[in-house]
PDB file of C-alpha atoms and ligand atoms in Angstrom:
ATOM      1  CA  MET A  49      17.526   9.060 -18.593  1.00  0.00           C
ATOM      2  CA  ILE A  50      16.178   5.055 -17.460  1.00  0.00           C
ATOM      3  CA  TYR A  51      15.143   4.276 -14.489  1.00  0.00           C
ATOM      4  CA  GLY A  52      15.079   1.005 -12.568  1.00  0.00           C
ATOM      5  CA  ALA A  53      11.830  -0.186 -10.896  1.00  0.00           C
ATOM      6  CA  LEU A  54      11.910  -3.297  -8.309  1.00  0.00           C
ATOM      7  CA  GLU A  55       8.159  -3.201  -6.504  1.00  0.00           C
ATOM      8  CA  ALA A  56       9.534  -5.950  -4.170  1.00  0.00           C
ATOM      9  CA  GLY A  57       6.637  -7.926  -2.841  1.00  0.00           C
ATOM     10  CA  GLY A  58       5.584 -10.839  -0.709  1.00  0.00           C
ATOM     11  CA  THR A  59       4.578 -13.611  -3.397  1.00  0.00           C
ATOM     12  CA  LYS A  60       6.016 -11.763  -6.825  1.00  0.00           C
ATOM     13  CA  MET A  61       9.056  -8.965  -7.599  1.00  0.00           C
ATOM     14  CA  VAL A  62       8.265  -6.846 -10.377  1.00  0.00           C
ATOM     15  CA  CYS A  63      11.026  -5.369 -12.356  1.00  0.00           C
ATOM     16  CA  ALA A  64      10.804  -2.404 -14.537  1.00  0.00           C
ATOM     17  CA  ILE A  65      12.819  -0.470 -16.644  1.00  0.00           C
ATOM     18  CA  GLY A  66      11.252   3.338 -17.275  1.00  0.00           C
ATOM     19  CA  THR A  67      11.597   7.148 -18.342  1.00  0.00           C
ATOM     20  CA  GLU A  68      11.240   9.872 -15.429  1.00  0.00           C
ATOM     21  CA  ASP A  69       7.283  10.177 -17.803  1.00  0.00           C
ATOM     22  CA  GLY A  70       6.120   7.356 -15.806  1.00  0.00           C
ATOM     23  CA  GLU A  71       6.331   5.286 -19.081  1.00  0.00           C
ATOM     24  CA  ILE A  72       6.878   1.780 -18.440  1.00  0.00           C
ATOM     25  CA  LEU A  73       9.906   0.664 -20.816  1.00  0.00           C
ATOM     26  CA  GLU A  74      10.350  -3.273 -19.709  1.00  0.00           C
ATOM     27  CA  GLN A  75       9.297  -4.722 -17.653  1.00  0.00           C
ATOM     28  CA  CYS A  76       9.406  -8.595 -15.922  1.00  0.00           C
ATOM     29  CA  SER A  77       7.700 -10.471 -12.867  1.00  0.00           C
ATOM     30  CA  ILE A  78      10.015 -13.175 -10.643  1.00  0.00           C
ATOM     31  CA  PRO A  79       8.253 -15.210  -8.205  1.00  0.00           C
ATOM     32  CA  THR A  80       9.682 -13.999  -4.469  1.00  0.00           C
ATOM     33  CA  ARG A  81      11.088 -17.434  -2.749  1.00  0.00           C
ATOM     34  CA  ILE A  82      14.172 -17.242  -0.736  1.00  0.00           C
ATOM     35  CA  PRO A  83      16.278 -14.270  -1.112  1.00  0.00           C
ATOM     36  CA  GLU A  84      19.405 -16.289  -2.986  1.00  0.00           C
ATOM     37  CA  GLU A  85      16.651 -17.385  -5.974  1.00  0.00           C
ATOM     38  CA  THR A  86      15.481 -14.875  -6.088  1.00  0.00           C
ATOM     39  CA  ILE A  87      17.528 -11.830  -5.610  1.00  0.00           C
ATOM     40  CA  PRO A  88      20.328 -13.369  -8.343  1.00  0.00           C
ATOM     41  CA  PRO A  89      17.295 -12.805 -11.625  1.00  0.00           C
ATOM     42  CA  ILE A  90      16.136  -9.094 -10.350  1.00  0.00           C
ATOM     43  CA  ILE A  91      20.171  -8.343 -10.561  1.00  0.00           C
ATOM     44  CA  ASP A  92      20.733  -9.894 -13.725  1.00  0.00           C
ATOM     45  CA  PHE A  93      17.479  -8.125 -15.437  1.00  0.00           C
ATOM     46  CA  PHE A  94      18.911  -4.683 -13.659  1.00  0.00           C
ATOM     47  CA  LYS A  95      22.481  -5.031 -14.827  1.00  0.00           C
ATOM     48  CA  SER A  96      22.812  -4.877 -18.827  1.00  0.00           C
ATOM     49  CA  LYS A  97      19.682  -2.357 -18.354  1.00  0.00           C
ATOM     50  CA  ASP A  98      21.710   1.516 -17.551  1.00  0.00           C
ATOM     51  CA  ILE A  99      20.007   2.280 -14.707  1.00  0.00           C
ATOM     52  CA  ALA A 100      20.410   5.897 -13.473  1.00  0.00           C
ATOM     53  CA  ALA A 101      18.861   4.935 -10.427  1.00  0.00           C
ATOM     54  CA  LEU A 102      16.462   2.697  -8.962  1.00  0.00           C
ATOM     55  CA  GLY A 103      14.234   2.962  -7.019  1.00  0.00           C
ATOM     56  CA  ILE A 104      12.318  -0.278  -4.202  1.00  0.00           C
ATOM     57  CA  ALA A 105       9.600   0.081  -2.824  1.00  0.00           C
ATOM     58  CA  SER A 106       8.894  -2.628  -0.448  1.00  0.00           C
ATOM     59  CA  PHE A 107       6.383  -5.099   2.084  1.00  0.00           C
ATOM     60  CA  GLY A 108       8.079  -4.688   5.465  1.00  0.00           C
ATOM     61  CA  PRO A 109       8.300  -3.742   7.701  1.00  0.00           C
ATOM     62  CA  LEU A 110      11.565  -1.802   6.347  1.00  0.00           C
ATOM     63  CA  CYS A 111      13.819   0.002   8.303  1.00  0.00           C
ATOM     64  CA  LEU A 112      13.788   3.560   6.463  1.00  0.00           C
ATOM     65  CA  ASP A 113      16.042   5.658   8.693  1.00  0.00           C
ATOM     66  CA  LYS A 114      19.079   7.201   7.733  1.00  0.00           C
ATOM     67  CA  ASN A 115      20.461   7.409   9.883  1.00  0.00           C
ATOM     68  CA  ASP A 116      20.656   3.798  11.215  1.00  0.00           C
ATOM     69  CA  PRO A 117      22.507   1.016  10.780  1.00  0.00           C
ATOM     70  CA  GLN A 118      19.580  -1.424   9.600  1.00  0.00           C
ATOM     71  CA  TYR A 119      18.940   1.491   7.220  1.00  0.00           C
ATOM     72  CA  GLY A 120      17.168  -0.415   3.657  1.00  0.00           C
ATOM     73  CA  HIS A 121      16.768  -3.987   5.172  1.00  0.00           C
ATOM     74  CA  ILE A 122      13.373  -5.997   5.837  1.00  0.00           C
ATOM     75  CA  THR A 123      13.313  -5.945   9.482  1.00  0.00           C
ATOM     76  CA  THR A 124      10.989  -8.645  11.560  1.00  0.00           C
ATOM     77  CA  THR A 125       8.755 -10.547   8.329  1.00  0.00           C
ATOM     78  CA  PRO A 126       7.918 -13.453   9.087  1.00  0.00           C
ATOM     79  CA  LYS A 127       8.578 -14.909   5.096  1.00  0.00           C
ATOM     80  CA  PRO A 128      11.622 -17.481   5.796  1.00  0.00           C
ATOM     81  CA  GLY A 129      14.898 -15.661   4.589  1.00  0.00           C
ATOM     82  CA  TRP A 130      14.116 -11.940   4.047  1.00  0.00           C
ATOM     83  CA  LYS A 131      14.665 -11.396   7.943  1.00  0.00           C
ATOM     84  CA  ASP A 132      16.661  -8.952   8.688  1.00  0.00           C
ATOM     85  CA  TYR A 133      17.846  -8.052   4.811  1.00  0.00           C
ATOM     86  CA  ASP A 134      19.240  -5.881   3.795  1.00  0.00           C
ATOM     87  CA  LEU A 135      17.855  -5.307  -0.059  1.00  0.00           C
ATOM     88  CA  VAL A 136      18.773  -1.608  -0.419  1.00  0.00           C
ATOM     89  CA  GLY A 137      22.568  -3.019   0.466  1.00  0.00           C
ATOM     90  CA  THR A 138      23.240  -5.757  -1.759  1.00  0.00           C
ATOM     91  CA  MET A 139      21.199  -3.704  -4.778  1.00  0.00           C
ATOM     92  CA  LYS A 140      23.680  -1.143  -4.504  1.00  0.00           C
ATOM     93  CA  ASN A 141      26.239  -3.566  -4.673  1.00  0.00           C
ATOM     94  CA  ALA A 142      24.903  -5.150  -7.449  1.00  0.00           C
ATOM     95  CA  LEU A 143      24.337  -1.790  -9.599  1.00  0.00           C
ATOM     96  CA  ASN A 144      26.125   0.626  -8.018  1.00  0.00           C
ATOM     97  CA  VAL A 145      23.424   3.395  -8.338  1.00  0.00           C
ATOM     98  CA  PRO A 146      21.399   5.793  -5.760  1.00  0.00           C
ATOM     99  CA  ILE A 147      18.094   4.165  -4.064  1.00  0.00           C
ATOM    100  CA  GLY A 148      15.790   5.622  -3.624  1.00  0.00           C
ATOM    101  CA  PHE A 149      13.250   3.428  -0.806  1.00  0.00           C
ATOM    102  CA  ASP A 150       9.986   3.073   0.458  1.00  0.00           C
ATOM    103  CA  THR A 151       7.323   0.712   1.865  1.00  0.00           C
ATOM    104  CA  ASP A 152       4.937  -0.392  -0.705  1.00  0.00           C
ATOM    105  CA  VAL A 153       1.940   1.209  -0.346  1.00  0.00           C
ATOM    106  CA  ASN A 154       3.827   4.343  -0.428  1.00  0.00           C
ATOM    107  CA  GLY A 155       5.409   3.363  -3.671  1.00  0.00           C
ATOM    108  CA  SER A 156       1.873   3.116  -4.856  1.00  0.00           C
ATOM    109  CA  LEU A 157       0.868   6.631  -3.489  1.00  0.00           C
ATOM    110  CA  LEU A 158       3.295   8.571  -4.667  1.00  0.00           C
ATOM    111  CA  GLY A 159       3.033   7.197  -8.141  1.00  0.00           C
ATOM    112  CA  GLU A 160      -0.422   8.148  -7.773  1.00  0.00           C
ATOM    113  CA  VAL A 161      -0.131  11.540  -7.351  1.00  0.00           C
ATOM    114  CA  THR A 162       3.008  11.675  -9.496  1.00  0.00           C
ATOM    115  CA  TYR A 163       1.766  10.063 -12.603  1.00  0.00           C
ATOM    116  CA  GLY A 164      -2.181   9.848 -11.308  1.00  0.00           C
ATOM    117  CA  ASP A 165      -5.468  11.815 -10.982  1.00  0.00           C
ATOM    118  CA  SER A 166      -4.155  12.619  -7.606  1.00  0.00           C
ATOM    119  CA  LYS A 167      -1.132  14.918  -9.039  1.00  0.00           C
ATOM    120  CA  GLY A 168       0.304  17.909  -7.358  1.00  0.00           C
ATOM    121  CA  LEU A 169      -2.002  16.720  -4.263  1.00  0.00           C
ATOM    122  CA  SER A 170       0.510  17.106  -1.164  1.00  0.00           C
ATOM    123  CA  ASP A 171      -1.873  15.613   1.387  1.00  0.00           C
ATOM    124  CA  VAL A 172      -2.762  11.715   0.798  1.00  0.00           C
ATOM    125  CA  VAL A 173      -3.786   8.573   1.936  1.00  0.00           C
ATOM    126  CA  TYR A 174      -3.371   5.141   0.333  1.00  0.00           C
ATOM    127  CA  ILE A 175      -4.503   2.291   1.240  1.00  0.00           C
ATOM    128  CA  THR A 176      -4.374  -1.233   0.153  1.00  0.00           C
ATOM    129  CA  ILE A 177      -6.833  -3.287   0.735  1.00  0.00           C
ATOM    130  CA  GLY A 178      -5.997  -7.138  -0.031  1.00  0.00           C
ATOM    131  CA  THR A 179      -4.444 -10.340   1.074  1.00  0.00           C
ATOM    132  CA  GLY A 180      -3.119  -8.014   3.952  1.00  0.00           C
ATOM    133  CA  ILE A 181      -3.897  -4.153   4.989  1.00  0.00           C
ATOM    134  CA  GLY A 182      -1.102  -1.377   4.502  1.00  0.00           C
ATOM    135  CA  GLY A 183      -1.518   2.269   4.401  1.00  0.00           C
ATOM    136  CA  GLY A 184       0.606   4.632   2.587  1.00  0.00           C
ATOM    137  CA  VAL A 185       0.775   8.617   3.883  1.00  0.00           C
ATOM    138  CA  MET A 186       1.736  11.981   2.194  1.00  0.00           C
ATOM    139  CA  SER A 187       1.284  14.786   4.854  1.00  0.00           C
ATOM    140  CA  ASN A 188       3.218  18.808   3.077  1.00  0.00           C
ATOM    141  CA  GLY A 189       4.538  17.177   0.036  1.00  0.00           C
ATOM    142  CA  LYS A 190       6.880  14.046   2.208  1.00  0.00           C
ATOM    143  CA  LEU A 191       6.205  10.489   2.964  1.00  0.00           C
ATOM    144  CA  LEU A 192       5.578   9.681   6.137  1.00  0.00           C
ATOM    145  CA  HIS A 193       7.586   7.022   8.203  1.00  0.00           C
ATOM    146  CA  GLY A 194       8.921   8.716  11.602  1.00  0.00           C
ATOM    147  CA  MET A 195       9.523   5.511  14.319  1.00  0.00           C
ATOM    148  CA  LEU A 196       9.223   3.195  11.592  1.00  0.00           C
ATOM    149  CA  HIS A 197       6.857   4.199   9.321  1.00  0.00           C
ATOM    150  CA  PRO A 198       2.065   4.632   9.691  1.00  0.00           C
ATOM    151  CA  GLU A 199       1.024   0.699   9.670  1.00  0.00           C
ATOM    152  CA  LEU A 200      -2.587   1.403   8.889  1.00  0.00           C
ATOM    153  CA  GLY A 201      -3.641  -1.770   7.728  1.00  0.00           C
ATOM    154  CA  HIS A 202      -3.024  -2.573  11.956  1.00  0.00           C
ATOM    155  CA  MET A 203      -5.391   0.414  14.018  1.00  0.00           C
ATOM    156  CA  LEU A 204      -7.538  -1.373  16.037  1.00  0.00           C
ATOM    157  CA  LEU A 205     -11.517  -0.929  15.235  1.00  0.00           C
ATOM    158  CA  ARG A 206     -14.804  -1.292  17.606  1.00  0.00           C
ATOM    159  CA  PRO A 207     -16.825  -4.861  15.511  1.00  0.00           C
ATOM    160  CA  HIS A 208     -20.289  -3.332  14.623  1.00  0.00           C
ATOM    161  CA  PRO A 209     -22.892  -5.420  17.433  1.00  0.00           C
ATOM    162  CA  ASP A 210     -23.249  -7.837  15.668  1.00  0.00           C
ATOM    163  CA  ASP A 211     -20.526  -9.340  13.383  1.00  0.00           C
ATOM    164  CA  LYS A 212     -19.500 -12.267  15.710  1.00  0.00           C
ATOM    165  CA  TYR A 213     -16.593 -12.329  13.904  1.00  0.00           C
ATOM    166  CA  THR A 214     -13.531 -12.053  16.572  1.00  0.00           C
ATOM    167  CA  GLY A 215     -10.684 -11.133  13.534  1.00  0.00           C
ATOM    168  CA  ARG A 216      -7.576 -12.494  12.249  1.00  0.00           C
ATOM    169  CA  CYS A 217      -4.413 -11.310  12.968  1.00  0.00           C
ATOM    170  CA  PRO A 218      -2.915 -12.625  15.715  1.00  0.00           C
ATOM    171  CA  PHE A 219      -1.679  -9.670  17.384  1.00  0.00           C
ATOM    172  CA  HIS A 220      -4.452  -7.809  17.794  1.00  0.00           C
ATOM    173  CA  HIS A 221      -7.694  -9.674  16.702  1.00  0.00           C
ATOM    174  CA  ASN A 222     -10.405  -6.523  16.122  1.00  0.00           C
ATOM    175  CA  CYS A 223      -7.515  -4.587  13.466  1.00  0.00           C
ATOM    176  CA  MET A 224      -8.681  -3.527   9.869  1.00  0.00           C
ATOM    177  CA  GLU A 225      -6.246  -6.052   8.568  1.00  0.00           C
ATOM    178  CA  GLY A 226      -8.223  -8.740  10.833  1.00  0.00           C
ATOM    179  CA  MET A 227     -11.263  -7.871  10.549  1.00  0.00           C
ATOM    180  CA  ALA A 228     -11.428  -6.894   6.301  1.00  0.00           C
ATOM    181  CA  ALA A 229      -8.791  -8.168   4.474  1.00  0.00           C
ATOM    182  CA  GLY A 230      -9.711 -10.538   1.851  1.00  0.00           C
ATOM    183  CA  PRO A 231      -8.923 -13.985   3.680  1.00  0.00           C
ATOM    184  CA  ALA A 232     -11.171 -11.872   7.082  1.00  0.00           C
ATOM    185  CA  ILE A 233     -14.132 -12.141   4.270  1.00  0.00           C
ATOM    186  CA  GLU A 234     -13.716 -15.897   3.338  1.00  0.00           C
ATOM    187  CA  ASP A 235     -13.062 -16.929   6.918  1.00  0.00           C
ATOM    188  CA  ARG A 236     -15.906 -15.407   8.322  1.00  0.00           C
ATOM    189  CA  TRP A 237     -18.482 -16.164   5.290  1.00  0.00           C
ATOM    190  CA  GLY A 238     -16.891 -18.986   4.842  1.00  0.00           C
ATOM    191  CA  GLN A 239     -16.864 -18.257   0.707  1.00  0.00           C
ATOM    192  CA  SER A 240     -14.515 -16.593  -1.573  1.00  0.00           C
ATOM    193  CA  GLY A 241     -14.895 -12.750  -2.190  1.00  0.00           C
ATOM    194  CA  LYS A 242     -15.670 -13.505  -5.232  1.00  0.00           C
ATOM    195  CA  GLU A 243     -18.747 -16.032  -4.553  1.00  0.00           C
ATOM    196  CA  LEU A 244     -19.761 -13.585  -2.155  1.00  0.00           C
ATOM    197  CA  ALA A 245     -20.174 -10.984  -4.468  1.00  0.00           C
ATOM    198  CA  GLY A 246     -23.987 -11.049  -5.281  1.00  0.00           C
ATOM    199  CA  ARG A 247     -24.196 -10.755  -0.814  1.00  0.00           C
ATOM    200  CA  GLU A 248     -24.861  -7.147  -0.001  1.00  0.00           C
ATOM    201  CA  GLU A 249     -24.590  -7.978   3.931  1.00  0.00           C
ATOM    202  CA  VAL A 250     -20.866  -8.960   2.841  1.00  0.00           C
ATOM    203  CA  TRP A 251     -19.941  -5.943   1.548  1.00  0.00           C
ATOM    204  CA  ARG A 252     -22.075  -3.792   3.922  1.00  0.00           C
ATOM    205  CA  LEU A 253     -19.918  -4.872   7.114  1.00  0.00           C
ATOM    206  CA  GLU A 254     -17.075  -4.179   4.529  1.00  0.00           C
ATOM    207  CA  ALA A 255     -17.378  -1.025   4.486  1.00  0.00           C
ATOM    208  CA  TYR A 256     -18.732  -0.207   8.138  1.00  0.00           C
ATOM    209  CA  TYR A 257     -15.113  -1.144   8.474  1.00  0.00           C
ATOM    210  CA  ILE A 258     -12.978   0.728   6.375  1.00  0.00           C
ATOM    211  CA  GLY A 259     -15.650   3.714   6.738  1.00  0.00           C
ATOM    212  CA  GLN A 260     -14.029   3.229  10.588  1.00  0.00           C
ATOM    213  CA  ALA A 261     -10.815   3.326   9.518  1.00  0.00           C
ATOM    214  CA  ILE A 262     -11.109   6.330   7.121  1.00  0.00           C
ATOM    215  CA  VAL A 263     -12.853   8.266   9.452  1.00  0.00           C
ATOM    216  CA  ASN A 264      -9.694   7.334  12.053  1.00  0.00           C
ATOM    217  CA  ILE A 265      -7.520   7.937   9.282  1.00  0.00           C
ATOM    218  CA  ILE A 266      -9.311  11.746   8.672  1.00  0.00           C
ATOM    219  CA  LEU A 267      -9.572  12.546  11.982  1.00  0.00           C
ATOM    220  CA  THR A 268      -5.535  11.888  13.091  1.00  0.00           C
ATOM    221  CA  LEU A 269      -4.100  12.922   9.409  1.00  0.00           C
ATOM    222  CA  SER A 270      -6.588  15.470   8.209  1.00  0.00           C
ATOM    223  CA  PRO A 271      -5.523  13.904   4.225  1.00  0.00           C
ATOM    224  CA  LYS A 272      -7.752  16.319   1.341  1.00  0.00           C
ATOM    225  CA  ARG A 273      -7.799  12.905  -0.985  1.00  0.00           C
ATOM    226  CA  ILE A 274      -7.595   8.715   0.467  1.00  0.00           C
ATOM    227  CA  ILE A 275      -7.022   7.384  -2.529  1.00  0.00           C
ATOM    228  CA  LEU A 276      -8.358   3.310  -2.294  1.00  0.00           C
ATOM    229  CA  GLY A 277      -5.993   0.120  -3.920  1.00  0.00           C
ATOM    230  CA  GLY A 278      -6.173  -3.479  -3.632  1.00  0.00           C
ATOM    231  CA  GLY A 279      -7.766  -6.717  -4.638  1.00  0.00           C
ATOM    232  CA  VAL A 280     -11.094  -6.543  -2.722  1.00  0.00           C
ATOM    233  CA  MET A 281     -11.128  -3.307  -3.294  1.00  0.00           C
ATOM    234  CA  HIS A 282     -12.201  -4.512  -6.907  1.00  0.00           C
ATOM    235  CA  GLN A 283     -15.830  -5.100  -5.676  1.00  0.00           C
ATOM    236  CA  LEU A 284     -17.377  -2.239  -7.261  1.00  0.00           C
ATOM    237  CA  GLN A 285     -20.503  -1.953  -5.411  1.00  0.00           C
ATOM    238  CA  LEU A 286     -18.094  -1.677  -2.112  1.00  0.00           C
ATOM    239  CA  MET A 287     -17.582   2.573  -2.676  1.00  0.00           C
ATOM    240  CA  ASP A 288     -20.508   3.674  -2.523  1.00  0.00           C
ATOM    241  CA  MET A 289     -21.068   1.991  -0.059  1.00  0.00           C
ATOM    242  CA  ILE A 290     -17.718   2.708   1.891  1.00  0.00           C
ATOM    243  CA  ARG A 291     -18.579   6.496   1.438  1.00  0.00           C
ATOM    244  CA  ASP A 292     -21.952   6.635   2.841  1.00  0.00           C
ATOM    245  CA  GLU A 293     -19.721   4.644   6.233  1.00  0.00           C
ATOM    246  CA  VAL A 294     -17.507   7.195   6.376  1.00  0.00           C
ATOM    247  CA  ALA A 295     -20.400  10.516   6.234  1.00  0.00           C
ATOM    248  CA  LYS A 296     -22.391   8.147   8.622  1.00  0.00           C
ATOM    249  CA  GLN A 297     -19.531   7.172  11.437  1.00  0.00           C
ATOM    250  CA  MET A 298     -18.351  11.503  11.135  1.00  0.00           C
ATOM    251  CA  ASN A 299     -22.457  12.105  11.525  1.00  0.00           C
ATOM    252  CA  GLY A 300     -21.439  16.070  10.583  1.00  0.00           C
ATOM    253  CA  TYR A 301     -18.636  16.308  13.397  1.00  0.00           C
ATOM    254  CA  LEU A 302     -16.530  18.044   9.773  1.00  0.00           C
ATOM    255  CA  GLU A 303     -17.623  20.090   6.992  1.00  0.00           C
ATOM    256  CA  THR A 304     -15.090  20.618   4.352  1.00  0.00           C
ATOM    257  CA  SER A 305     -16.197  21.076   0.800  1.00  0.00           C
ATOM    258  CA  GLU A 306     -13.846  17.999   0.639  1.00  0.00           C
ATOM    259  CA  LEU A 307     -15.993  15.969   2.799  1.00  0.00           C
ATOM    260  CA  LYS A 308     -19.002  17.477   1.351  1.00  0.00           C
ATOM    261  CA  ASP A 309     -18.371  15.662  -1.710  1.00  0.00           C
ATOM    262  CA  LEU A 310     -16.912  12.686  -1.055  1.00  0.00           C
ATOM    263  CA  SER A 311     -17.011  10.844  -4.765  1.00  0.00           C
ATOM    264  CA  SER A 312     -13.509  13.467  -5.499  1.00  0.00           C
ATOM    265  CA  TYR A 313     -12.395  12.416  -1.999  1.00  0.00           C
ATOM    266  CA  ILE A 314     -12.306   8.504  -1.363  1.00  0.00           C
ATOM    267  CA  VAL A 315     -11.499   7.609  -5.040  1.00  0.00           C
ATOM    268  CA  THR A 316      -9.617   4.461  -6.615  1.00  0.00           C
ATOM    269  CA  ALA A 317      -6.674   4.110  -7.924  1.00  0.00           C
ATOM    270  CA  SER A 318      -6.296   5.536 -11.358  1.00  0.00           C
ATOM    271  CA  LEU A 319      -3.666   3.787 -13.156  1.00  0.00           C
ATOM    272  CA  ASN A 320      -5.067   0.455 -13.734  1.00  0.00           C
ATOM    273  CA  ASP A 321      -2.412  -0.987 -11.163  1.00  0.00           C
ATOM    274  CA  ASP A 322       0.704   0.155 -11.919  1.00  0.00           C
ATOM    275  CA  GLN A 323       0.442   3.590  -9.640  1.00  0.00           C
ATOM    276  CA  GLY A 324       3.428   1.123  -7.883  1.00  0.00           C
ATOM    277  CA  ILE A 325       5.983   0.077 -10.147  1.00  0.00           C
ATOM    278  CA  MET A 326       5.374   4.059 -11.608  1.00  0.00           C
ATOM    279  CA  GLY A 327       5.812   5.263  -7.742  1.00  0.00           C
ATOM    280  CA  CYS A 328       9.129   3.247  -7.421  1.00  0.00           C
ATOM    281  CA  ILE A 329      10.505   5.253 -11.520  1.00  0.00           C
ATOM    282  CA  ARG A 330       9.435   8.099  -9.150  1.00  0.00           C
ATOM    283  CA  LEU A 331      11.823   7.090  -5.924  1.00  0.00           C
ATOM    284  CA  ALA A 332      14.977   5.895  -8.672  1.00  0.00           C
ATOM    285  CA  GLN A 333      14.026   9.335  -9.952  1.00  0.00           C
ATOM    286  CA  LEU A 334      13.939  11.148  -6.872  1.00  0.00           C
ATOM    287  CA  ALA A 335      17.335   9.546  -5.008  1.00  0.00           C
ATOM    288  CA  THR A 336      19.804  11.295  -8.483  1.00  0.00           C
ATOM    289  CA  GLU A 337      18.319  14.703  -6.480  1.00  0.00           C
ATOM    290  CA  GLN A 338      19.711  13.696  -3.559  1.00  0.00           C
TER     291      GLN A 338
HETATM  292 ZN1   ZN B 276      -3.686  -6.505  13.306  1.00  0.00          ZN
END
């Protein structure tokens, strides 16, 4: 069977078809503009492909509660034209196939636990650190939704005593996204992440915030692994600094075999940036089983 996959991002929409083994057979990318310009070419792509189901992992916030009349909608986004947009309903009307739907970060998480190095793990957190910060959670083998879905990127963080930067998030200032996303790094230091690559103090401070967020996640969700993805994580020196910060800030409070080996507990995504689109294939497959 052939499954459709749609990774709906704020800047581009990645469309693909693939098999249940996660093999991508064809892929295209469409810039995200207003829905009236963006959605028709996506529908055209899938219409001729005879897909058995479609998996969508989208930017949010989203309504994921199937008992809610708003199910399948993008809800409060400031992105022009997309507020309260019925993404699932529109695709279902056009393609008439089962549709799986989740957040972009839950999609990436699902890709990693289905096809990647974390295959088979039941309790995993995936954090993407780029232009924004988002987190997906799998608990007991299920993607966590709850009231809406977790918004790990907006957890409040204690500022570093030497950091005078007040944070970029218009809602919370010093939340994780406000202190540690790509634009916050650039705003704090006045240069882009790439230009700052050789400045150790930049990445030590970045690791302080990401490490603090990870300690909070360990203490609240108790995952068996934490996967980090996104553009900021392309700074390869960051990973060991983050592990050091987690050990330092945890300060010996927990002693598990996972925490004794942080290099296999806190890892980078393993699917060459295809984890999102591969997760959509799995979402499609799961939709046919419901
Ligand atoms: Zn925030």
